[in-house]
Amino acid sequence: IADWQQITGYFNRLDAASDRISVKEIGKTTLGKPMIVAFISTPENLKNLESYRQMSQKLADPRQVKSQAELESLIKNGKTIVSISCSIHSTEIVASQMSMNLAYELVTANDDETKEILDNTILLLIPSSNPDGINIVANWYRKNLGTKSEGTSPPELYHHYAGHDNNRDWFMLNLRETQNITKLFWQEWFPQVVYDVHQMGQNGARFVIPPFFDPPNPRIPPLILREVGLVGYKMAADLQAANIGGVATNTTFDTWWHGGFRSAPYYHNSIGILSEAASANLMSPVVITRDKLVKSGRARGLNSPLETATNHPDIWEGGTWRPIDIAQIEMTASRALLQLAAKFRPRYLRNFYELGKANLERQKDEPQAFIVTAGQPNAETVARFLEILMWQGMEVHQMTRELEIVPDRNKPNDFGEIPLGSFLVFTNQPQKNNVLSLFERQVYPQRLNANGEAEVPYDVAGWTLPLQMGVETVAAWQIKDLAQHRNTLRKIENSNQARKILNLKVTNGSFQALPNPLKSKPKIGLYRGFTSSMDEGWTRLVLDNHRIPFRAVTDADFRRKKLDYDAIIFPSQSEKEIVEGLKAENYPAEFSGGITEQGVENLKNFVEKGGKLICFDDSCELVIKRFNLPVKNVLNNLKRSEFYNPGSVVQLKVDAGSALSKNLGENVAAYFINSSAFEITDTNKVKSVARYAEKDVLLSGWVLGEKYMNGKTAIAETDYGQGKIILFAFRPQHRGQTFATFPFIFNALEK
């Protein structure tokens, strides 16, 4: 296994030895490691990289192309810009190792196919978009070779904050790695094709590629969906020609959700490809028996990995599965993509341009603009929201005079005034679909299986960003006398320009930490076990981003009663995960065992003596049970045919009289992702601070069986001995996106 120093060292040596590759650093990781991209093409193309970058930039914004002759020149002379990115999930390690082989092959081979690829494409090869994780996994794997822990996942998140969720950050841009690659893609190079190389579980199909499963997002252009499918079928055909079985299409992964590495490009008029290869045990081979394949169960679109189907015509019967098998498949798929990009270069460039051009024309179901209204109390959040939009290439304008707009499409003659100082985002810009998909409320189709059960989507159903962040926006279906007033709109060029308008201090650099919102100075502990909780990581990110000091509370701290804190936060983790932790049969004693029953008793003692315990979502179940609280989760044991909410924005009704509700309105948008809904059986002991709305609880996404959560408690608090317990039925810091509910956390932490 090669660690990040070895991978970057290899690429730098390849750069020194060949004129077909140029390695550049694009920024630092969260932990300060260099992130690199290898530009691979002919020597002549690499000498003129800046010229080709400008061509791609012009094609991405048709307003810059002044004539048909200029367009034809760009298509004739431009190159298809392709990015292949490896191992964002660093336990899916093989692609990072494969990247070195792919680079070597492209810079040394002299066959006609390779020459055609190099002549017609510029490859942006990213050996890993998570270098910190590559080191974590490599070090853990080496340390445990030949032990019971060989091939296991490390007992820590393989991204400092996000772990596996680092591929859920591609519209929010919380992470340095996401910010760096977003800048590379959507501020600089504008790739026509982005390929994100992944692995999955061991016991299903050997390789899953496009076309993807339903449903598609209605804001993805149909041409993009067709092109995605075309690339997938080329990969599948080449793999079949190489007699590689177990390749499946049209299964498991859909194109509904926005925020992934391969799904974000759809909203930039680019083709996004995801592949998922069956995993080994990191870099150790595994034996997959036929019985394991039988027991793997049904996936969406694939009844069994042992069943022949049109989308899975050649089954894999089982046997030894090695990292080299994975690498061979990924190499073949990468070459298939590059062949298409080279052979049909003019087609990809023209389609890219035409998609952007089409976005400049307004359609009947689209507002003219979205407006972030002036005078909102949360100026720092508004500034961060605008920075997120602009970083991924959206155009934002300041209104320097009042404008009259129609906010309701059903009342075309009812104009209302919007104050100067507001920010306006036109929909008719090359990134129209990105604008719409982030501002609009998602309406996920109700998809039920033959048993009436909700079909589980790939990720979440709704994500409307202004709702999640608590930013007030209004759709402008018509702007009165826009032509007359257009010269009063001032384009915002950078985030500091927006900050000045909002009367905020300018910052040095992008995405800087926000001011600490706490008035007091509590001693805060955050539970951090060894089961690699992403929710714990996101909680750390929110605290760090708001400059709130805290310390990690470990399993050993709970066992030894080292709980000298004013408040302890439990992120969303199950009772079993917290109490029992990792299994001793797979992990050394220092990492296994959880907080134990003794730790639970010590936790109870901490609260009884005056401590504050704050629980998010799943961790509430432990506390309700062990502290014998008169609260129950009414959603427990409901069938998926009765209730299902896989990730949606919902409405809370808030008790304004509670200290937890300070600086919050009566209505607050919260994020619900397979979360809880509480019923309090003794209101003398437990108080409801916020409830899910009595009706119309869904703001964006999908909920089946809304009646089960209507009016139920979403935030509860109770005294326990001399201390206090605060229960969040949802995750108020979900993926670092839900700025609207962050104040609940801050209020809960105050002394």
XYZ file of C-alpha atoms in Angstrom:
751
model
C 0.000 0.000 0.000
C 1.339 3.431 -0.942
C 0.755 6.315 1.452
C 0.277 9.913 0.346
C 3.953 10.839 0.519
C 4.784 7.890 -1.729
C 1.957 8.671 -4.156
C 2.918 12.331 -4.508
C 6.575 11.336 -4.707
C 5.788 8.957 -7.551
C 3.819 11.565 -9.483
C 6.587 14.130 -9.037
C 9.172 11.639 -10.343
C 6.913 10.864 -13.286
C 6.634 14.602 -13.953
C 10.419 14.949 -13.909
C 10.848 12.022 -16.306
C 8.100 12.760 -18.859
C 6.881 15.748 -20.847
C 3.377 14.254 -21.008
C 2.551 15.083 -17.390
C 2.549 18.230 -15.279
C 1.826 17.928 -11.552
C 0.418 20.941 -9.734
C -0.632 21.576 -6.149
C -4.183 22.910 -5.835
C -4.227 23.641 -2.101
C -3.806 22.062 1.307
C -5.962 19.452 2.998
C -7.708 19.891 6.335
C -4.555 18.576 8.051
C -2.153 20.544 5.870
C -1.117 17.934 3.291
C -0.637 18.999 -0.345
C -3.465 18.204 -2.749
C -2.264 17.540 -6.272
C -3.679 17.183 -9.752
C -1.725 15.615 -12.596
C -2.383 17.191 -16.002
C -1.776 14.488 -18.621
C -1.777 15.195 -22.364
C 0.675 15.678 -25.235
C 3.746 17.853 -24.615
C 2.325 20.442 -27.018
C -0.994 20.583 -25.175
C 0.729 20.916 -21.811
C 2.793 23.837 -23.096
C -0.477 25.604 -23.909
C -2.497 24.674 -20.821
C -3.599 28.229 -20.119
C -4.914 28.642 -23.650
C -6.963 25.441 -23.378
C -8.230 26.459 -19.946
C -9.514 29.727 -21.390
C -11.228 27.863 -24.234
C -13.044 25.619 -21.768
C -13.990 28.638 -19.673
C -15.520 30.337 -22.714
C -17.484 27.245 -23.684
C -18.808 27.113 -20.105
C -20.187 30.656 -20.462
C -21.690 31.142 -23.941
C -22.042 34.882 -23.277
C -18.274 35.115 -23.801
C -18.513 33.599 -27.292
C -19.167 36.539 -29.605
C -19.835 34.820 -32.933
C -20.542 31.512 -34.624
C -17.064 31.641 -36.117
C -15.526 31.940 -32.655
C -17.619 29.006 -31.451
C -16.500 26.818 -34.347
C -12.893 27.769 -33.659
C -13.228 26.817 -29.986
C -14.753 23.460 -30.896
C -12.143 22.797 -33.573
C -9.166 23.707 -31.408
C -10.316 22.932 -27.864
C -9.693 19.712 -25.951
C -12.105 17.606 -23.938
C -11.327 18.307 -20.298
C -11.730 15.106 -18.277
C -11.183 14.664 -14.555
C -10.698 11.276 -12.921
C -10.652 11.412 -9.128
C -9.755 8.493 -6.894
C -10.435 7.281 -3.360
C -12.344 10.169 -1.803
C -13.341 7.413 0.630
C -9.908 6.275 1.643
C -10.899 2.790 2.799
C -11.863 2.385 -0.870
C -8.133 2.451 -1.334
C -7.439 0.703 -4.631
C -8.166 3.625 -6.971
C -5.468 5.763 -5.333
C -2.975 2.984 -6.045
C -4.385 2.448 -9.548
C -3.914 6.138 -10.364
C -0.144 5.643 -10.517
C -0.517 2.785 -13.010
C -2.945 4.800 -15.128
C -0.602 7.784 -15.208
C 2.410 5.609 -16.058
C 0.562 3.888 -18.882
C -0.583 7.171 -20.416
C 2.843 8.818 -20.306
C 4.793 5.811 -21.650
C 2.525 4.039 -24.162
C 2.851 4.847 -27.856
C -0.055 2.906 -29.356
C -2.544 4.721 -31.581
C -5.317 4.647 -28.983
C -3.175 6.326 -26.319
C -1.936 8.907 -28.818
C -5.537 9.742 -29.737
C -6.398 10.183 -26.057
C -3.420 12.456 -25.450
C -4.009 14.505 -28.602
C -7.681 15.193 -27.930
C -8.058 15.338 -24.157
C -6.487 16.974 -21.156
C -6.803 14.653 -18.185
C -6.962 16.150 -14.709
C -6.023 13.085 -12.660
C -6.577 13.492 -8.914
C -4.834 10.551 -7.157
C -7.042 11.167 -4.132
C -9.397 13.926 -3.049
C -8.774 12.811 0.551
C -4.992 12.633 1.078
C -5.282 12.758 4.880
C -7.413 9.630 4.750
C -4.937 7.813 2.497
C -2.314 8.182 5.225
C -4.726 7.128 7.970
C -5.674 3.963 6.085
C -2.130 3.141 4.929
C -0.706 3.513 8.436
C -3.488 1.417 9.993
C -3.182 -1.301 7.353
C 0.596 -1.598 7.707
C 0.439 -1.610 11.482
C -2.057 -4.475 11.548
C -0.828 -6.791 8.802
C -0.864 -10.341 10.113
C -3.088 -9.502 13.102
C -6.799 -9.927 13.805
C -7.267 -6.312 12.663
C -5.809 -6.798 9.179
C -8.096 -5.262 6.580
C -10.425 -3.577 9.075
C -11.382 0.083 8.918
C -9.329 2.421 11.119
C -10.824 3.267 14.543
C -11.097 6.923 13.540
C -12.774 8.962 10.832
C -10.805 8.770 7.596
C -11.511 12.422 7.011
C -10.772 14.634 10.015
C -14.313 16.006 10.143
C -16.524 14.125 7.724
C -15.366 10.544 7.310
C -17.513 8.932 4.613
C -19.607 12.105 4.448
C -16.756 13.943 2.709
C -18.652 12.981 -0.445
C -21.742 14.804 0.833
C -20.223 18.298 0.809
C -20.274 19.326 -2.844
C -22.789 22.157 -2.624
C -22.083 23.187 0.985
C -18.285 23.424 0.704
C -17.535 22.964 4.397
C -14.302 21.063 3.794
C -10.974 22.358 2.493
C -10.723 19.492 0.039
C -14.135 20.267 -1.445
C -13.270 23.945 -1.694
C -9.986 23.221 -3.487
C -11.515 20.927 -6.094
C -14.566 23.150 -6.581
C -12.202 26.014 -7.391
C -10.249 23.800 -9.808
C -13.423 22.639 -11.559
C -15.890 25.523 -11.554
C -13.674 28.598 -11.331
C -10.781 27.456 -13.518
C -11.076 24.377 -15.764
C -14.784 23.557 -16.307
C -14.349 19.862 -17.169
C -16.828 18.345 -19.582
C -16.560 14.963 -17.830
C -15.936 14.127 -14.160
C -15.347 10.511 -13.100
C -15.418 9.640 -9.392
C -13.942 6.182 -8.677
C -15.352 4.294 -5.671
C -15.707 0.890 -4.042
C -18.677 -0.653 -2.239
C -19.486 -3.763 -0.193
C -17.931 -7.136 -0.980
C -20.841 -9.482 -1.608
C -22.891 -7.955 -4.422
C -22.105 -7.200 -8.058
C -18.427 -6.756 -8.914
C -18.843 -3.349 -10.543
C -21.763 -0.907 -10.740
C -21.759 1.838 -13.375
C -24.284 4.018 -15.224
C -26.955 4.264 -16.456
C -28.243 4.875 -12.960
C -31.491 3.908 -11.269
C -34.563 6.140 -10.916
C -35.565 8.770 -10.013
C -33.657 11.431 -11.938
C -33.641 14.994 -10.686
C -35.838 17.149 -12.952
C -33.159 19.868 -12.983
C -30.647 17.607 -14.727
C -30.813 18.145 -18.508
C -31.997 15.019 -20.361
C -28.915 15.175 -22.580
C -26.685 14.827 -19.512
C -28.580 11.711 -18.424
C -28.181 10.216 -21.901
C -24.466 10.992 -22.016
C -23.960 9.511 -18.550
C -25.619 6.324 -19.738
C -23.541 6.249 -22.908
C -20.281 6.395 -20.954
C -21.484 3.643 -18.634
C -22.400 1.350 -21.509
C -18.994 1.926 -23.140
C -17.329 0.925 -19.878
C -19.588 -2.130 -19.588
C -18.919 -3.205 -23.176
C -15.149 -2.929 -22.768
C -15.255 -4.888 -19.516
C -17.383 -7.567 -21.154
C -14.931 -7.762 -24.053
C -12.249 -8.454 -21.435
C -14.428 -11.295 -20.025
C -14.999 -9.557 -16.702
C -18.270 -10.734 -15.165
C -20.460 -9.232 -12.488
C -20.798 -5.790 -14.101
C -24.194 -4.191 -13.412
C -25.900 -1.053 -14.681
C -29.230 0.595 -13.770
C -29.012 -0.407 -10.124
C -28.665 1.030 -6.622
C -27.465 4.580 -7.352
C -29.799 7.291 -8.650
C -29.422 10.863 -9.889
C -31.850 12.644 -7.568
C -29.564 14.087 -4.911
C -27.263 17.032 -5.595
C -24.333 17.021 -3.194
C -21.912 14.305 -4.364
C -18.662 14.488 -6.319
C -20.253 13.005 -9.449
C -23.720 14.556 -9.021
C -22.662 18.201 -8.579
C -21.287 18.306 -12.178
C -24.793 17.703 -13.561
C -25.710 21.202 -12.377
C -22.655 22.640 -14.141
C -23.647 21.132 -17.519
C -21.028 18.395 -17.132
C -21.182 14.621 -17.304
C -20.701 13.000 -13.897
C -19.740 9.330 -13.684
C -19.684 7.153 -10.578
C -18.324 3.631 -10.485
C -18.472 1.292 -7.510
C -16.254 -1.796 -7.427
C -16.708 -4.594 -4.910
C -14.117 -4.215 -2.145
C -11.388 -6.425 -0.775
C -10.208 -6.037 2.838
C -8.349 -2.824 2.066
C -5.318 -4.252 0.180
C -5.816 -7.859 1.343
C -7.654 -10.388 -0.866
C -10.933 -11.917 0.289
C -12.747 -15.125 -0.566
C -16.353 -14.529 -1.625
C -18.322 -17.758 -1.476
C -21.467 -18.409 -3.461
C -23.343 -18.519 -0.155
C -22.265 -14.942 0.600
C -23.533 -13.846 -2.795
C -26.864 -15.583 -2.153
C -27.225 -13.865 1.218
C -26.277 -10.415 -0.080
C -29.929 -9.762 -0.851
C -31.715 -7.562 -3.309
C -30.561 -4.126 -4.425
C -32.673 -1.587 -6.291
C -32.728 -2.822 -9.874
C -30.878 -6.073 -9.139
C -32.642 -9.004 -7.514
C -29.456 -10.971 -6.886
C -25.791 -10.862 -7.949
C -26.358 -14.445 -9.104
C -29.280 -13.588 -11.383
C -28.756 -12.866 -15.065
C -30.582 -9.773 -16.307
C -30.342 -7.264 -19.145
C -28.520 -4.866 -16.829
C -26.366 -7.698 -15.429
C -25.895 -10.225 -18.244
C -22.773 -12.035 -17.023
C -22.767 -13.104 -13.375
C -19.685 -13.649 -11.213
C -19.903 -16.978 -9.404
C -17.596 -16.182 -6.502
C -13.989 -16.932 -5.635
C -10.936 -14.994 -4.518
C -11.349 -11.246 -4.973
C -8.111 -9.266 -5.038
C -7.159 -5.591 -5.131
C -5.524 -6.249 -8.509
C -8.934 -7.347 -9.842
C -10.395 -4.036 -8.715
C -7.513 -2.092 -10.260
C -7.906 -3.917 -13.583
C -11.600 -3.026 -13.733
C -10.959 0.616 -12.828
C -8.173 0.896 -15.411
C -10.425 -0.537 -18.128
C -13.269 1.801 -17.183
C -10.955 4.827 -17.140
C -9.566 3.977 -20.569
C -13.090 3.498 -21.939
C -14.055 6.971 -20.759
C -10.912 8.562 -22.188
C -11.447 6.838 -25.541
C -14.938 8.320 -25.815
C -13.750 11.764 -24.736
C -11.016 11.689 -27.375
C -12.933 10.190 -30.286
C -15.995 12.401 -29.860
C -14.184 15.534 -28.702
C -16.169 17.989 -30.907
C -19.450 16.481 -29.744
C -18.623 16.883 -26.052
C -17.454 20.473 -26.496
C -20.483 21.483 -28.565
C -22.958 19.843 -26.200
C -21.271 21.535 -23.242
C -21.672 24.916 -24.919
C -25.268 24.279 -25.996
C -26.324 23.241 -22.495
C -24.950 26.479 -21.088
C -26.587 28.474 -23.860
C -29.971 26.855 -23.197
C -29.717 27.983 -19.583
C -29.751 31.616 -20.697
C -33.355 31.213 -21.876
C -36.092 31.348 -19.264
C -38.621 28.505 -19.093
C -42.214 28.922 -17.920
C -41.730 27.026 -14.642
C -38.741 29.128 -13.577
C -38.696 32.403 -11.650
C -36.718 35.270 -13.082
C -34.496 35.427 -10.018
C -34.161 34.588 -6.352
C -33.587 37.408 -3.894
C -31.814 37.293 -0.536
C -33.632 40.080 1.247
C -31.873 42.879 3.104
C -32.210 43.439 6.829
C -31.930 39.848 8.033
C -30.552 39.473 11.574
C -28.095 36.674 10.787
C -25.632 38.636 8.637
C -22.752 36.166 9.090
C -24.941 33.326 7.859
C -26.083 35.389 4.866
C -22.447 36.148 4.035
C -21.525 32.453 4.227
C -24.520 31.543 2.053
C -23.440 34.018 -0.636
C -19.839 32.819 -0.417
C -20.998 29.237 -1.008
C -22.927 30.301 -4.114
C -20.127 32.396 -5.592
C -17.384 29.844 -4.886
C -19.110 27.343 -7.146
C -19.514 29.917 -9.892
C -22.952 31.463 -9.412
C -23.394 35.144 -10.168
C -24.783 37.354 -7.397
C -25.779 41.018 -7.701
C -26.401 43.723 -5.130
C -29.559 45.793 -5.491
C -28.585 49.460 -5.152
C -32.203 50.596 -5.409
C -35.600 49.166 -4.527
C -37.212 46.868 -7.066
C -40.800 45.759 -7.459
C -41.333 42.051 -8.028
C -44.087 39.455 -8.312
C -43.358 36.908 -5.537
C -46.303 34.590 -6.311
C -46.456 33.025 -9.776
C -50.221 32.574 -9.365
C -50.750 36.315 -8.820
C -48.946 37.907 -11.784
C -50.299 41.400 -11.110
C -49.448 41.581 -7.403
C -46.149 43.429 -7.078
C -44.258 43.924 -3.841
C -41.233 46.079 -3.074
C -37.838 44.587 -2.250
C -35.480 46.927 -0.351
C -32.128 48.107 -1.632
C -29.180 46.219 -0.188
C -30.805 42.905 -1.067
C -28.894 40.378 -3.167
C -30.274 39.070 -6.451
C -29.410 35.780 -8.159
C -30.719 35.531 -11.722
C -31.786 32.098 -12.891
C -30.797 32.820 -16.502
C -27.090 32.164 -16.130
C -24.990 29.214 -17.316
C -25.449 27.567 -13.910
C -29.229 27.882 -13.980
C -29.797 24.292 -12.878
C -27.481 24.752 -9.918
C -29.346 27.901 -8.879
C -32.718 26.191 -9.152
C -31.676 22.980 -7.416
C -30.340 24.842 -4.378
C -33.062 27.507 -4.025
C -36.135 25.453 -4.916
C -37.986 23.096 -2.607
C -37.528 19.494 -3.671
C -40.596 17.321 -4.247
C -39.400 13.723 -4.191
C -41.696 11.288 -6.026
C -43.527 8.794 -3.830
C -41.890 5.505 -4.769
C -43.272 2.375 -3.129
C -42.430 -1.263 -3.751
C -44.931 -4.080 -4.296
C -45.410 -4.396 -0.522
C -46.301 -0.727 -0.187
C -42.974 0.032 1.497
C -41.039 3.186 0.719
C -38.216 2.576 -1.716
C -34.981 3.777 -0.128
C -33.251 6.492 -2.201
C -29.490 6.596 -2.649
C -29.082 9.557 -0.303
C -31.488 12.271 0.862
C -34.741 13.540 -0.655
C -34.523 17.292 0.028
C -31.779 19.827 0.719
C -33.077 23.354 -0.090
C -30.131 25.449 1.035
C -31.823 28.696 2.163
C -34.186 26.660 4.340
C -31.358 24.644 5.877
C -29.342 27.778 6.589
C -32.241 29.910 7.789
C -31.662 32.507 5.071
C -34.751 34.402 3.937
C -35.202 34.347 0.166
C -38.027 35.178 -2.192
C -38.619 34.060 -5.767
C -39.100 36.902 -8.250
C -41.441 35.682 -10.993
C -41.369 39.094 -12.597
C -39.185 42.136 -11.971
C -40.889 45.379 -12.924
C -39.024 47.505 -15.474
C -35.931 45.311 -15.227
C -34.407 46.652 -18.448
C -34.669 50.181 -17.097
C -33.137 49.302 -13.732
C -30.556 46.700 -14.748
C -27.730 49.240 -14.500
C -28.538 49.655 -10.793
C -27.525 46.051 -10.135
C -23.904 45.705 -9.052
C -22.209 42.333 -9.530
C -20.581 40.958 -6.384
C -17.038 39.917 -7.291
C -15.955 38.322 -3.997
C -17.188 37.461 -0.521
C -15.571 40.477 1.135
C -17.571 42.789 -1.106
C -20.717 41.107 0.208
C -19.434 41.334 3.784
C -18.943 45.088 3.473
C -22.517 45.488 2.243
C -23.651 43.482 5.282
C -21.549 45.708 7.585
C -19.249 42.826 8.514
C -15.481 42.856 8.864
C -13.538 41.681 5.830
C -11.678 38.392 6.177
C -8.299 37.130 5.048
C -9.006 34.171 2.819
C -12.063 32.102 2.029
C -14.442 30.289 4.370
C -12.961 31.719 7.536
C -14.167 30.686 10.992
C -17.162 32.596 12.322
C -17.382 34.561 15.589
C -17.984 32.581 18.781
C -21.721 33.020 19.538
C -21.496 32.002 23.223
C -21.775 34.678 25.901
C -20.492 32.404 28.674
C -17.459 30.116 28.789
C -18.687 26.613 29.577
C -16.343 23.634 29.734
C -17.620 21.507 26.864
C -16.953 17.842 26.238
C -17.857 16.018 23.018
C -18.099 12.232 23.126
C -15.635 10.691 20.700
C -15.474 6.920 20.643
C -13.608 4.679 18.219
C -16.548 3.739 15.973
C -15.813 6.633 13.602
C -19.020 8.627 14.021
C -19.559 11.071 11.174
C -22.067 12.915 13.334
C -19.335 13.485 15.917
C -17.091 14.809 13.159
C -19.690 17.257 11.881
C -20.299 18.419 15.466
C -16.576 19.114 15.802
C -16.635 21.058 12.556
C -19.515 23.265 13.729
C -17.780 23.971 17.044
C -14.436 24.652 15.362
C -16.022 26.852 12.695
C -17.593 28.950 15.453
C -14.401 29.097 17.551
C -16.071 27.286 20.462
C -13.485 25.538 22.685
C -14.177 21.912 23.621
C -12.394 18.665 24.429
C -12.988 15.120 23.274
C -14.437 12.783 25.912
C -13.206 9.250 25.261
C -14.482 5.818 26.216
C -11.721 5.655 28.826
C -12.814 9.005 30.286
C -16.311 7.647 30.864
C -15.019 4.432 32.380
C -12.677 6.323 34.726
C -15.208 9.049 35.572
C -13.032 11.821 34.132
C -16.000 14.054 33.349
C -14.990 17.514 34.516
C -17.286 19.466 32.194
C -20.241 21.802 32.371
C -21.835 20.155 29.333
C -21.281 16.933 27.396
C -22.602 16.402 23.868
C -23.512 12.969 22.562
C -23.698 12.969 18.741
C -26.189 10.751 16.951
C -25.045 7.205 17.755
C -26.919 4.093 18.819
C -26.956 2.780 22.375
C -25.048 -0.331 21.291
C -22.406 1.727 19.515
C -21.845 3.948 22.556
C -21.933 1.309 25.286
C -20.254 -1.618 23.510
C -18.082 0.119 20.897
C -15.879 -1.902 18.557
C -15.669 -5.680 18.916
C -12.650 -7.066 20.755
C -12.482 -9.947 18.271
C -11.493 -7.471 15.534
C -9.735 -4.637 17.373
C -7.066 -4.249 20.085
C -8.262 -3.595 23.634
C -7.316 0.091 23.470
C -9.977 0.628 20.776
C -12.742 -1.801 21.754
C -15.476 -1.944 24.344
C -17.257 1.436 24.280
C -18.013 3.394 27.443
C -19.287 0.174 29.134
C -22.033 -0.121 31.744
C -19.742 1.569 34.252
C -19.467 4.525 31.910
C -23.256 4.783 31.776
C -23.392 4.927 35.580
C -20.690 7.585 35.612
C -22.666 9.573 33.055
C -25.760 9.449 35.259
C -23.672 10.623 38.202
C -22.305 13.503 36.094
C -25.826 14.790 35.410
C -27.110 14.179 38.934
C -24.330 16.375 40.319
C -25.129 19.321 38.056
C -23.810 18.480 34.602
C -25.685 19.153 31.383
C -26.158 16.347 28.854
C -27.047 17.249 25.254
C -28.084 14.398 22.959
C -28.592 14.387 19.202
C -31.049 12.020 17.507
C -30.028 8.341 17.927
C -28.136 8.907 21.187
C -31.374 10.047 22.850
C -32.554 6.434 22.980
C -29.723 5.482 25.346
C -30.511 8.352 27.694
C -34.297 7.879 27.610
C -33.837 4.214 28.492
C -31.005 4.400 31.023
C -32.240 7.549 32.789
C -35.823 6.230 32.807
C -37.244 9.392 31.246
C -41.015 9.657 30.543
C -40.377 10.025 26.805
C -40.804 7.626 23.907
C -39.952 7.759 20.232
C -43.296 7.152 18.524
C -41.591 6.237 15.249
C -39.897 3.172 16.706
C -41.140 -0.088 15.213
C -43.201 1.561 12.469
C -42.951 -0.257 9.151
C -41.546 1.454 6.081
C -45.037 1.222 4.603
C -46.319 3.350 7.505
C -43.630 5.988 7.982
C -40.496 6.969 6.119
C -38.446 10.142 5.871
C -34.993 9.548 4.351
C -33.687 13.111 4.601
C -35.919 16.165 4.312
C -36.339 19.705 5.571
C -39.251 19.918 8.014
C -41.056 22.646 9.940
C -40.668 23.130 13.692
C -42.997 25.139 15.921
C -40.885 26.640 18.690
C -41.756 27.652 22.259
C -40.499 31.223 22.302
C -40.433 31.253 26.109
C -37.614 28.727 26.425
C -33.999 29.781 26.898
C -33.143 27.236 24.208
C -35.163 29.313 21.721
C -33.283 32.579 22.173
C -32.766 34.411 18.852
C -35.034 31.950 17.056
C -38.438 32.565 15.531
C -41.677 30.697 16.042
C -41.103 28.668 12.860
C -37.730 27.039 12.232
C -36.675 24.675 9.448
C -34.902 21.555 10.720
C -33.361 18.523 9.061
C -34.941 15.106 9.565
C -33.037 12.044 8.323
C -34.533 8.803 9.636
C -34.779 10.711 12.894
C -37.097 10.584 15.909
C -40.352 12.109 17.149
C -40.996 12.170 20.883
C -44.120 11.766 22.932
C -43.783 13.025 26.501
C -45.766 10.880 28.920
C -45.245 13.141 31.960
C -45.235 16.828 31.057
C -44.566 17.763 34.678
C -41.104 16.245 34.368
C -40.187 16.861 30.733
C -40.856 20.043 28.778
C -41.339 20.291 25.026
C -39.252 23.120 23.546
C -40.091 22.561 19.878
C -42.564 20.374 18.022
C -42.914 19.203 14.467
C -45.707 21.170 12.794
C -49.269 19.930 13.343
C -49.787 19.869 9.568
C -47.757 20.530 6.429
C -44.593 19.545 8.267
C -42.683 18.854 5.042
C -40.833 21.829 3.562
C -38.576 20.020 1.085
C -38.071 16.341 0.261
C -40.373 13.423 1.049
C -42.228 12.057 4.036
C -44.510 9.035 4.007
C -46.944 8.887 6.928
C -46.591 12.494 8.047
C -49.363 12.018 10.623
C -47.009 10.013 12.826
C -44.713 12.990 13.380
C -47.243 15.853 13.291
C -47.266 17.743 16.575
C -44.721 15.460 18.225
C -41.838 16.841 20.234
C -38.612 17.591 18.369
C -36.664 19.131 21.281
C -37.246 18.260 24.934
C -35.552 19.256 28.173
C -35.734 17.947 31.705
C -34.035 18.340 35.052
C -32.247 15.293 36.418
C -30.918 15.629 39.933
C -29.035 18.916 39.968
C -28.347 18.716 36.248
C -30.212 18.973 32.972
C -30.818 16.805 29.917
C -31.631 18.217 26.475
C -32.887 15.818 23.804
C -32.829 16.668 20.106
C -35.000 14.238 18.137
C -33.137 15.317 14.988
C -29.556 16.323 14.153
C -29.311 20.098 14.584
C -25.854 20.158 12.954
C -26.594 17.787 10.052
C -23.514 17.625 7.789
C -22.580 21.134 8.912
C -25.369 22.502 6.688
C -28.205 23.359 9.075
C -27.273 26.878 10.184
C -30.978 27.429 10.932
C -30.807 25.078 13.931
C -27.243 25.809 15.094
C -28.582 28.416 17.593
C -30.384 25.644 19.483
C -26.977 24.041 20.083
C -25.367 27.312 21.138
C -28.221 28.112 23.527
C -28.026 24.619 25.005
C -24.304 25.055 25.687
C -24.617 28.353 27.572
C -23.955 28.138 31.308
